mmCIF file of C-alpha atoms in Angstrom:
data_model
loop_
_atom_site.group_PDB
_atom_site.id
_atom_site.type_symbol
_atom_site.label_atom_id
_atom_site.label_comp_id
_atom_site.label_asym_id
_atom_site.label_seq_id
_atom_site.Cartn_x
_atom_site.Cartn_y
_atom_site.Cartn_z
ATOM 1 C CA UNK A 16 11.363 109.197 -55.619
ATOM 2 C CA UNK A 17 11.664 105.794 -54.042
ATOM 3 C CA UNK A 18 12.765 105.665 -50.751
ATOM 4 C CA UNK A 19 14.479 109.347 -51.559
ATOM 5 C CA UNK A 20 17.377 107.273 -53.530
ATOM 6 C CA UNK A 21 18.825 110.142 -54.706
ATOM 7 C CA UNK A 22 18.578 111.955 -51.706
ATOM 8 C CA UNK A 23 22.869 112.051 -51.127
ATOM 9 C CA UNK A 24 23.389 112.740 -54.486
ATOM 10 C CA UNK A 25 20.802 116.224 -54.677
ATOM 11 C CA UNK A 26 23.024 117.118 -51.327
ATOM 12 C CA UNK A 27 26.651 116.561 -53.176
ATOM 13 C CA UNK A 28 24.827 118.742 -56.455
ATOM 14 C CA UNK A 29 24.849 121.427 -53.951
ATOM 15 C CA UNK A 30 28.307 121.718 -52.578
ATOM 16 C CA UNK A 31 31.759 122.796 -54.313
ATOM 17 C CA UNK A 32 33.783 119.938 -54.883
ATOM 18 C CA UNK A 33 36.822 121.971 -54.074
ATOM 19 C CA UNK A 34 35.807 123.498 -50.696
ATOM 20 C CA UNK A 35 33.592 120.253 -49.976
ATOM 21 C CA UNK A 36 35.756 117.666 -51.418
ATOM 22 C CA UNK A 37 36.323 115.695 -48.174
ATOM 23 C CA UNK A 38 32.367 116.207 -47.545
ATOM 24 C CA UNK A 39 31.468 114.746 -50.645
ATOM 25 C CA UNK A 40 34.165 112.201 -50.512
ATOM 26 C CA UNK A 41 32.780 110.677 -47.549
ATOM 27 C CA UNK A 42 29.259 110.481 -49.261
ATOM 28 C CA UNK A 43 30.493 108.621 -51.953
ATOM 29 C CA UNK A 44 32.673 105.913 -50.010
ATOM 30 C CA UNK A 45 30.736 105.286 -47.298
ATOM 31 C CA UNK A 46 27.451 105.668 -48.472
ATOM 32 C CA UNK A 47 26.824 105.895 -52.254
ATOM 33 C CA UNK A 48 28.873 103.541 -53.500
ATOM 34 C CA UNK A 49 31.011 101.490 -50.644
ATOM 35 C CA UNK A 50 31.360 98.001 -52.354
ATOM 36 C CA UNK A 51 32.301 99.696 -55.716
ATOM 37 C CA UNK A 52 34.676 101.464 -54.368
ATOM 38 C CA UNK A 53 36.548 98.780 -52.925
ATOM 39 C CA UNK A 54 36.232 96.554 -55.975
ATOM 40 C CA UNK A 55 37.628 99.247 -57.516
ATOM 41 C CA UNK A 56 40.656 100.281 -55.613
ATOM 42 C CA UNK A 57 41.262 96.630 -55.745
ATOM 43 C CA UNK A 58 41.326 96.618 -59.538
ATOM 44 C CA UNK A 59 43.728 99.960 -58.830
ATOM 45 C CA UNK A 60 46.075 98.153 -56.871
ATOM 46 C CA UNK A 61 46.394 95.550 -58.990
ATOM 47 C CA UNK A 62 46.928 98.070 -61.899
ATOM 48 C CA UNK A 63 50.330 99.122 -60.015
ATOM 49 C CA UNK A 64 51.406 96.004 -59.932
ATOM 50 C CA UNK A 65 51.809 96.087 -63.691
ATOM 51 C CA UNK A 66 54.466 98.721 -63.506
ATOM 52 C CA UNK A 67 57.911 96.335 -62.899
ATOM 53 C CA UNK A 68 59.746 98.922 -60.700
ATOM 54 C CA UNK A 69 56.736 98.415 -58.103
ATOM 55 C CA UNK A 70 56.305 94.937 -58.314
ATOM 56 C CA UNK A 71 60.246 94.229 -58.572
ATOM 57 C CA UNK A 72 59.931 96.214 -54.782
ATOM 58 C CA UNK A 73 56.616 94.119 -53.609
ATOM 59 C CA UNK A 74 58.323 91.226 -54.538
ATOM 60 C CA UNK A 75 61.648 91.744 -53.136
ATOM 61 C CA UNK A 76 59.563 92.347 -49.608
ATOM 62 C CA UNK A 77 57.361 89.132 -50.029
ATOM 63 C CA UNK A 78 54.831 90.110 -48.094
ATOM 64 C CA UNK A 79 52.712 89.077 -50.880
ATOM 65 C CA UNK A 80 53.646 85.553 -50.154
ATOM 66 C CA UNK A 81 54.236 85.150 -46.294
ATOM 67 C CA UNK A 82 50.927 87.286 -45.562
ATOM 68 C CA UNK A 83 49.295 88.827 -48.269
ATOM 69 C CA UNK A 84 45.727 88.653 -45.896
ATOM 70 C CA UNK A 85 47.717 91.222 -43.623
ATOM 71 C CA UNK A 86 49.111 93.128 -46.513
ATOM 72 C CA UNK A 87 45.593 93.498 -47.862
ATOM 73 C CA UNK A 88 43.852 94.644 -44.588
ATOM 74 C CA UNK A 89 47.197 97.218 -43.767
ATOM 75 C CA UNK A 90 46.134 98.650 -47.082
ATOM 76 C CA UNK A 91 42.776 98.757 -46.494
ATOM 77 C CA UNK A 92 42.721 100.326 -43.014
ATOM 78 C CA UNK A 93 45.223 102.724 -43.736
ATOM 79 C CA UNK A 94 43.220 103.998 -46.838
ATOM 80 C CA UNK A 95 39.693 103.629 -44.628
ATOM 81 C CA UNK A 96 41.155 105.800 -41.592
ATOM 82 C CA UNK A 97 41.949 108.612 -44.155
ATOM 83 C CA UNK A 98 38.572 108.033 -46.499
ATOM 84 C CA UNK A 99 36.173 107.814 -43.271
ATOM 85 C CA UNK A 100 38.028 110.638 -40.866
ATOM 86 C CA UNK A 101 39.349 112.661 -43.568
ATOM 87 C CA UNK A 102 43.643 113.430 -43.969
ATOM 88 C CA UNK A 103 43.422 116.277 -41.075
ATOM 89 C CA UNK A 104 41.800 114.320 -38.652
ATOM 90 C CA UNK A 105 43.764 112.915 -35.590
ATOM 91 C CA UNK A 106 43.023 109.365 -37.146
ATOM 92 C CA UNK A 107 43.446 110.571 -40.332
ATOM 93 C CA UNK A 108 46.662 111.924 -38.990
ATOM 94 C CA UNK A 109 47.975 108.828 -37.377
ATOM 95 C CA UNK A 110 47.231 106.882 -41.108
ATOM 96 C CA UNK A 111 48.862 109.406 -42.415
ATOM 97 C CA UNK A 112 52.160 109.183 -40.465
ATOM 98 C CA UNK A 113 51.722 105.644 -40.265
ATOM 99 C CA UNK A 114 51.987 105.194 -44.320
ATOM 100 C CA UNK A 115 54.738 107.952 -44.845
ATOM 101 C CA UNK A 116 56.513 106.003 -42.676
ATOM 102 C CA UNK A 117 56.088 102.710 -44.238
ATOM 103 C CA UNK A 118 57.319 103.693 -47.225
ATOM 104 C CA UNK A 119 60.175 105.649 -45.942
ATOM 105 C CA UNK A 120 61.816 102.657 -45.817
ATOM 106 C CA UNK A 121 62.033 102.343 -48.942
ATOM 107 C CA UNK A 122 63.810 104.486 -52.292
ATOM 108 C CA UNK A 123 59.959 104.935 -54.163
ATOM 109 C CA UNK A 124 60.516 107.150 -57.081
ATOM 110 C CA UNK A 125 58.413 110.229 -57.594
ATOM 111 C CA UNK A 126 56.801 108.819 -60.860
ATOM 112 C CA UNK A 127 55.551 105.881 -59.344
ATOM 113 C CA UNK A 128 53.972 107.372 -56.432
ATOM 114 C CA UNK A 129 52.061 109.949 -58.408
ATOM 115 C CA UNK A 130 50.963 107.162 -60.980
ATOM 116 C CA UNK A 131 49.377 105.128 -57.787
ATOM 117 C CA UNK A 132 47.878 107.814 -56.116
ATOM 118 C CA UNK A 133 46.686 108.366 -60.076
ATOM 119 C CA UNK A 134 44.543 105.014 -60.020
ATOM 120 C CA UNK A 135 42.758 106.056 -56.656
ATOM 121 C CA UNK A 136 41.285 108.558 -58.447
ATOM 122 C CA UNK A 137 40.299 107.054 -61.356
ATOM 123 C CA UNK A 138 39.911 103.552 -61.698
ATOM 124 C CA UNK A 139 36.984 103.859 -59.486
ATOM 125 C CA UNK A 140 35.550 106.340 -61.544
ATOM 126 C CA UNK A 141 35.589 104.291 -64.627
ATOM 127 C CA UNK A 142 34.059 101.528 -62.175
ATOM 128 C CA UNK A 143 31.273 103.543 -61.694
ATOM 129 C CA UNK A 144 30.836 104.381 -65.373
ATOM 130 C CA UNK A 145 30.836 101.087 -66.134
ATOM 131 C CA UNK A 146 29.069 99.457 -63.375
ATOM 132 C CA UNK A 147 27.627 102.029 -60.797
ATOM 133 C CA UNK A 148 24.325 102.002 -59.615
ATOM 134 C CA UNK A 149 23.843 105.354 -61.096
ATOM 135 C CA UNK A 150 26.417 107.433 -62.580
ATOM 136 C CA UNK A 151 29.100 109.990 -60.186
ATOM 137 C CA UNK A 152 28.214 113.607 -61.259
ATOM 138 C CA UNK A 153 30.490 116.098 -62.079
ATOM 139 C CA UNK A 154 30.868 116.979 -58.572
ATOM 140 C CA UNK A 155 31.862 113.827 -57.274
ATOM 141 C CA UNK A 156 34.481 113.089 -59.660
ATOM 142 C CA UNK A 157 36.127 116.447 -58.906
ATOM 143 C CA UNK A 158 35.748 115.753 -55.208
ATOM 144 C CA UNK A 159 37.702 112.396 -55.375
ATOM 145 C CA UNK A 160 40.784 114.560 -57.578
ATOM 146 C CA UNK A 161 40.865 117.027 -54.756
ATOM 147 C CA UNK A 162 40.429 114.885 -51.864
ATOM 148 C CA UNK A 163 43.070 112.635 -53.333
ATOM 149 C CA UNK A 164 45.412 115.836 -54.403
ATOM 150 C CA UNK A 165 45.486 116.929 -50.903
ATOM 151 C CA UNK A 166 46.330 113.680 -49.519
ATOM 152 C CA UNK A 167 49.229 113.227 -51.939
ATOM 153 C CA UNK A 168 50.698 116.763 -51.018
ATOM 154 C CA UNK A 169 51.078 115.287 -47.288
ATOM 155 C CA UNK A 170 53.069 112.045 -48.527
ATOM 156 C CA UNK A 171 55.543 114.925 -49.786
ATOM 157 C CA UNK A 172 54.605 113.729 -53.322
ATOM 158 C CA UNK A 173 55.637 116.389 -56.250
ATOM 159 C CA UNK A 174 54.890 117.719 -59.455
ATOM 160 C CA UNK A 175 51.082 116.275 -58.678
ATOM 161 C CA UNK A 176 49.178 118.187 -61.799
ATOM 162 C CA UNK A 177 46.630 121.014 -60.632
ATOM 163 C CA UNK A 178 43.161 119.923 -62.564
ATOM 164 C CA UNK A 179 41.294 116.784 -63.440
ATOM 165 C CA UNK A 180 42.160 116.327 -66.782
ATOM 166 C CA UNK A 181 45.921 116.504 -66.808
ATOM 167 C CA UNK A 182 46.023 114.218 -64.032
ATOM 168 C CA UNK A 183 43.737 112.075 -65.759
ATOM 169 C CA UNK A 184 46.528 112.157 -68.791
ATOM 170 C CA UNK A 185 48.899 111.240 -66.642
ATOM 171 C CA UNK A 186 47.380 108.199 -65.453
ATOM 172 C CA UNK A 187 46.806 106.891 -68.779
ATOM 173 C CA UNK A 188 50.490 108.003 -70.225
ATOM 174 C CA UNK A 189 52.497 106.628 -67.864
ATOM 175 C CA UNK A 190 50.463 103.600 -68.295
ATOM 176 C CA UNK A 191 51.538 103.699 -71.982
ATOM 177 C CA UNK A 192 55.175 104.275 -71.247
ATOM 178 C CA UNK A 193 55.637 101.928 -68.325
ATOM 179 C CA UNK A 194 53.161 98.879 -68.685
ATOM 180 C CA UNK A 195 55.089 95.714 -69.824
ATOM 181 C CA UNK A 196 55.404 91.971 -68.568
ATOM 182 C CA UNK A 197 57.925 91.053 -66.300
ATOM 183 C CA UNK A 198 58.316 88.003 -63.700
ATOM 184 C CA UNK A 199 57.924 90.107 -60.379
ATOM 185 C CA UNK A 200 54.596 91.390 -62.034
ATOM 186 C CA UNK A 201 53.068 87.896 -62.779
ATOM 187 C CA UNK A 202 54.181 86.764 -59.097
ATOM 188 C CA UNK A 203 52.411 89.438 -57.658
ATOM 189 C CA UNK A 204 49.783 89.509 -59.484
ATOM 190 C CA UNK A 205 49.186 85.594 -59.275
ATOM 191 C CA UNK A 206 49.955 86.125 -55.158
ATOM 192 C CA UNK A 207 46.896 88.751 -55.397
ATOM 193 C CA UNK A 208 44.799 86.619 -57.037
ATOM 194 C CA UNK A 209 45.374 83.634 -55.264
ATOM 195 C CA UNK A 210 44.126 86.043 -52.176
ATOM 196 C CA UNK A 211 40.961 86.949 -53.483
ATOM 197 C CA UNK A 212 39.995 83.351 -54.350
ATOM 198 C CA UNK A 213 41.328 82.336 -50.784
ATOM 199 C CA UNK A 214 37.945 84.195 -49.651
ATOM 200 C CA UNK A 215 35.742 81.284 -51.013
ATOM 201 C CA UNK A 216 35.626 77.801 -50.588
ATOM 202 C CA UNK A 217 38.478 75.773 -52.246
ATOM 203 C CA UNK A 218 35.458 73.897 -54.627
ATOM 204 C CA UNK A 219 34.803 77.470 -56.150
ATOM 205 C CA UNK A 220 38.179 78.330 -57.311
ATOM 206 C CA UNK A 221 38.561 76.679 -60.361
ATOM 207 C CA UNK A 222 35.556 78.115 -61.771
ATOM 208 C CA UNK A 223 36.006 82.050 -59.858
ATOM 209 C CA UNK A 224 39.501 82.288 -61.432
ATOM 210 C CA UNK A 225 38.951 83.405 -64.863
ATOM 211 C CA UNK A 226 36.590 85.387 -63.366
ATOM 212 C CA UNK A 227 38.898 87.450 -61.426
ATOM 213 C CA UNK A 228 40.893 87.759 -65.168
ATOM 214 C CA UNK A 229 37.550 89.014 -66.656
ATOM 215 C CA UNK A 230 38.121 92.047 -64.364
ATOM 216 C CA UNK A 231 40.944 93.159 -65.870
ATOM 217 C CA UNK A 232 42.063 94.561 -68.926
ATOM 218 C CA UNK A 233 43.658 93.528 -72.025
ATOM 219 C CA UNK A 234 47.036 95.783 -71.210
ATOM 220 C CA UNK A 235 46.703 94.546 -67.294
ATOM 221 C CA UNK A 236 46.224 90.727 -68.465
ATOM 222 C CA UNK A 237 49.181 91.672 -71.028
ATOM 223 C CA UNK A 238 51.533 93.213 -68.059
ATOM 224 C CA UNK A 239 51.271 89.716 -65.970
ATOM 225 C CA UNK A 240 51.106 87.248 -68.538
ATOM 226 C CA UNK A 241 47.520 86.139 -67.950
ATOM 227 C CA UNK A 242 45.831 84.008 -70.195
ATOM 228 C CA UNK A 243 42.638 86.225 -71.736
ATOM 229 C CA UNK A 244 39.327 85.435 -70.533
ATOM 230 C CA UNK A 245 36.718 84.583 -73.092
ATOM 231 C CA UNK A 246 34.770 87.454 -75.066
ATOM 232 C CA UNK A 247 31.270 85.508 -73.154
ATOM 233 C CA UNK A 248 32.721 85.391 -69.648
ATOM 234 C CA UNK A 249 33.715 88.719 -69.708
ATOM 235 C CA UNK A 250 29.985 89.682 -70.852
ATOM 236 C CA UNK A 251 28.790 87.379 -68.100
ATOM 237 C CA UNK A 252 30.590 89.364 -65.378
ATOM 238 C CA UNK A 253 29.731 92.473 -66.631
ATOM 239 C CA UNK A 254 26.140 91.593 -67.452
ATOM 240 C CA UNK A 255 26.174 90.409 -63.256
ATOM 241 C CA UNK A 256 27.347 93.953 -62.202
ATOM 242 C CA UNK A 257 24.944 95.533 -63.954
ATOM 243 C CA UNK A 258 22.422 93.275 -62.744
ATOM 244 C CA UNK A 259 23.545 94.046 -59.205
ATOM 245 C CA UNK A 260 23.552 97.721 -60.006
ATOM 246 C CA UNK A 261 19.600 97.640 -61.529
ATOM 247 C CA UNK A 262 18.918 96.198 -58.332
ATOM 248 C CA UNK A 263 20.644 98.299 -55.965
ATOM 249 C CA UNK A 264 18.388 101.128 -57.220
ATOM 250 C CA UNK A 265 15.222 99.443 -56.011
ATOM 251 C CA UNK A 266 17.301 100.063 -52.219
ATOM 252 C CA UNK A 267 16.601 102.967 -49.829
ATOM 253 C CA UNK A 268 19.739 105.077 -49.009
ATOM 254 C CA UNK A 269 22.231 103.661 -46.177
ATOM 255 C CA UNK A 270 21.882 105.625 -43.440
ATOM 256 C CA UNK A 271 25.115 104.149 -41.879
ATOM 257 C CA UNK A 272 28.514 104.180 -43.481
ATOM 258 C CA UNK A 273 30.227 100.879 -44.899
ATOM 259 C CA UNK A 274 33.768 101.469 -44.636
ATOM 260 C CA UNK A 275 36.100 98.839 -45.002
ATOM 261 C CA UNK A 276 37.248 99.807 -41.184
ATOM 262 C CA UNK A 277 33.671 99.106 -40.681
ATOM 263 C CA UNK A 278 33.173 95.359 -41.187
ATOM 264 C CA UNK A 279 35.296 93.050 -39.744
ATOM 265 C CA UNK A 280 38.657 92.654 -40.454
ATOM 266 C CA UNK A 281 40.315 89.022 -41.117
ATOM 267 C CA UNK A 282 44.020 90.044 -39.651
ATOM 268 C CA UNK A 283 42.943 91.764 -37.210
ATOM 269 C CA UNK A 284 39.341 90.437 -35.080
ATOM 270 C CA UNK A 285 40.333 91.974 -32.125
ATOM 271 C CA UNK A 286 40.841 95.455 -33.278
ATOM 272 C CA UNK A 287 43.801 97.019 -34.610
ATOM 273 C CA UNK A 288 45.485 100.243 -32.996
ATOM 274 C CA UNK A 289 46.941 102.505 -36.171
ATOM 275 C CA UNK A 290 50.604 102.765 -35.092
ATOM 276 C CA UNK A 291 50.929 98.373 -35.227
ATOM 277 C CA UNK A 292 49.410 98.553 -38.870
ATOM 278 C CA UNK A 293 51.543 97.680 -41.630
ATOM 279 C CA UNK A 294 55.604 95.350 -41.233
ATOM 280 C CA UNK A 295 56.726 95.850 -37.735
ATOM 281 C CA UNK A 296 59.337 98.821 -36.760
ATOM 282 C CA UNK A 297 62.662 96.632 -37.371
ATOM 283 C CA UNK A 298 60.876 94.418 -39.719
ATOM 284 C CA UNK A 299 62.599 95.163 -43.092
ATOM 285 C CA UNK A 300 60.083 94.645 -44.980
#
C-alpha cells in the first residue's frame, strides 16, 4: 500500500482493546487521527454546554469571558497530558490530580460528569464516521470506551456503565432529557465561538461564523438559540472535510505524534508546569 498508510491501523487490528486500550489510544490521537480528534472534542465540549446546569456553573465562573484562550488551552493540556502519557503515568498523574482538584471546588453532580466524560468518547467517533480519513475499527472505538472508563473511575465518577453500548445510550438519553435553551447556554456558547473565530483575522469572521454553526447540530443550535445554517453551507463544510479526508489518504503515516501539548500553546509560549494549569489556588473560579 502507499507509503504503508495503513500500517498503525493493521498494528491496533492486532491488540485487545481492553488490555491495549491506552496502546491503541495513543495511536489514534497522536497519530491516526490528531486534528480530528481535537475538532471533535471541541464539538464535545461545546455539546456540554447545552446542558443548563453546566453552563449556569461556566457562566457563573466567567472564565469564558475574562480568558476563554486560557480556559481553552487548561482544557486542552490537561486532556493532552492524560491522552499522550496515559492516566498512570507520573504526568498523567499530575493531570489527573490537577483536574480532580479543579473541580473540587465546585458541587458537579454525578449525572453531569458521566454525560461529559460520555461525549469524549463519542462525539469523536461519530467525527470519524462522518469525516475520518478512513473509518476507526472495532478496536479503536472500544479502546477510546475503556481508556476513557478508566480515566473516569479516577475522577471518583459513579455508576459509569460497563460496555460500549449502554454508555453509548446514555450519552444520547441524557441528551434527550436534559438538552433545552437557556441564557447561560447561549452566553457560553456565543463566548466559545467568539474564541474560535478570534484565531483568524478579524476580515474572516463574518463569513467563518455560520460556519462554525454548520458544525453543529440541529438539537445543539436548538440548546443555544443559534440561528440554523443553510441546508448548502452545511453541505459545503462537509463536502471540505471530506475533501481534506480524500486527501489525507494520499499521506504517508506520521511518524511523530501531534498532540495538542505538542504544538505551541497561545497561553502559555514559555511552557507550562502541570500544577499552575487551570484558575489559581485561591482563585474562586
Amino acid at each position: 500500500m502507499l507509503f504503508n498508510r495503513y500500517k498503525n491501523l493493521h498494528l491496533i487490528q492486532q491488540l485487545d482493546p481492553e488490555r491495549d486500550h491506552y496502546q491503541i489510544y495513543t495511536l489514534m490521537y497522536g497519530y491516526e487521527f490528531p486534528w480530528e480528534m481535537t475538532r471533535a472534542l471541541e464539538v464535545a465540549l461545546m455539546r456540554t454546554y447545552c446542558i443548563p446546569s453546566i453552563s449556569k456553573l461556566l457562566d457563573k465562573t466567567g472564565k469564558f469571558y475574562h480568558s476563554p484562550q486560557k480556559r481553552y488551552d487548561d482544557t486542552g493540556i490537561i486532556v493532552g497530558e492524560i491522552g499522550k502519557w496515559g492516566y498512570d503515568s507520573d504526568r498523567g498523574k499530575q493531570a489527573m490530580q490537577r483536574m480532580n482538584a479543579i473541580h473540587g471546588r465546585f458541587k458537579i453532580d454525578n449525572a453531569d460528569f458521566l454525560y461529559v466524560l460520555s461525549t469524549f468518547i463519542y462525539e469523536p467517533i461519530r467525527w470519524n464516521a462522518s469525516f475520518g480519513w478512513r473509518l476507526m475499527c472495532e478496536q479503536e472505538k472500544l479502546a477510546a470506551f475503556y481508556f476513557w472508563r478508566e480515566v473516569g473511575k479516577r475522577m471518583d465518577i459513579q455508576n459509569i456503565p460497563e460496555t460500549y453500548e449502554e454508555f453509548e445510550r446514555y450519552n444520547r438519553d441524557y441528551e434527550k432529557a436534559n438538552f433545552r435553551y437557556s441564557d447561560t447556554n447561549r452566553r457560553v456558547g456565543e463566548a466559545t465561538g467568539n474564541l474560535f473565530l478570534s484565531w483568524f483575522p478579524g476580515w474572516m469572521s463574518f463569513a467563518l461564523k455560520p460556519l462554525v454553526y454548520a458544525l453543529l447540530d440541529d438539537i445543539m443550535l436548538d440548546a443555544f438559540g443559534f440561528e440554523h445554517p443553510s441546508p448548502f453551507l452545511r453541505s459545503l463544510l462537509a463536502n471540505i472535510l471530506k475533501i481534506r479526508a480524500r486527501l489525507l489518504r494520499l499521506l504517508p503515516p506520521r511518524n511523530q505524534p501531534y498532540y495538542f501539548i505538542d504544538r505551541p500553546i497561545r497561553s502559555y509560549p514559555h511552557g507550562y508546569e502541570i500544577a499552575n494549569v487551570g484558575p489559581a489556588e485561591n482563585s474562586k473560579s
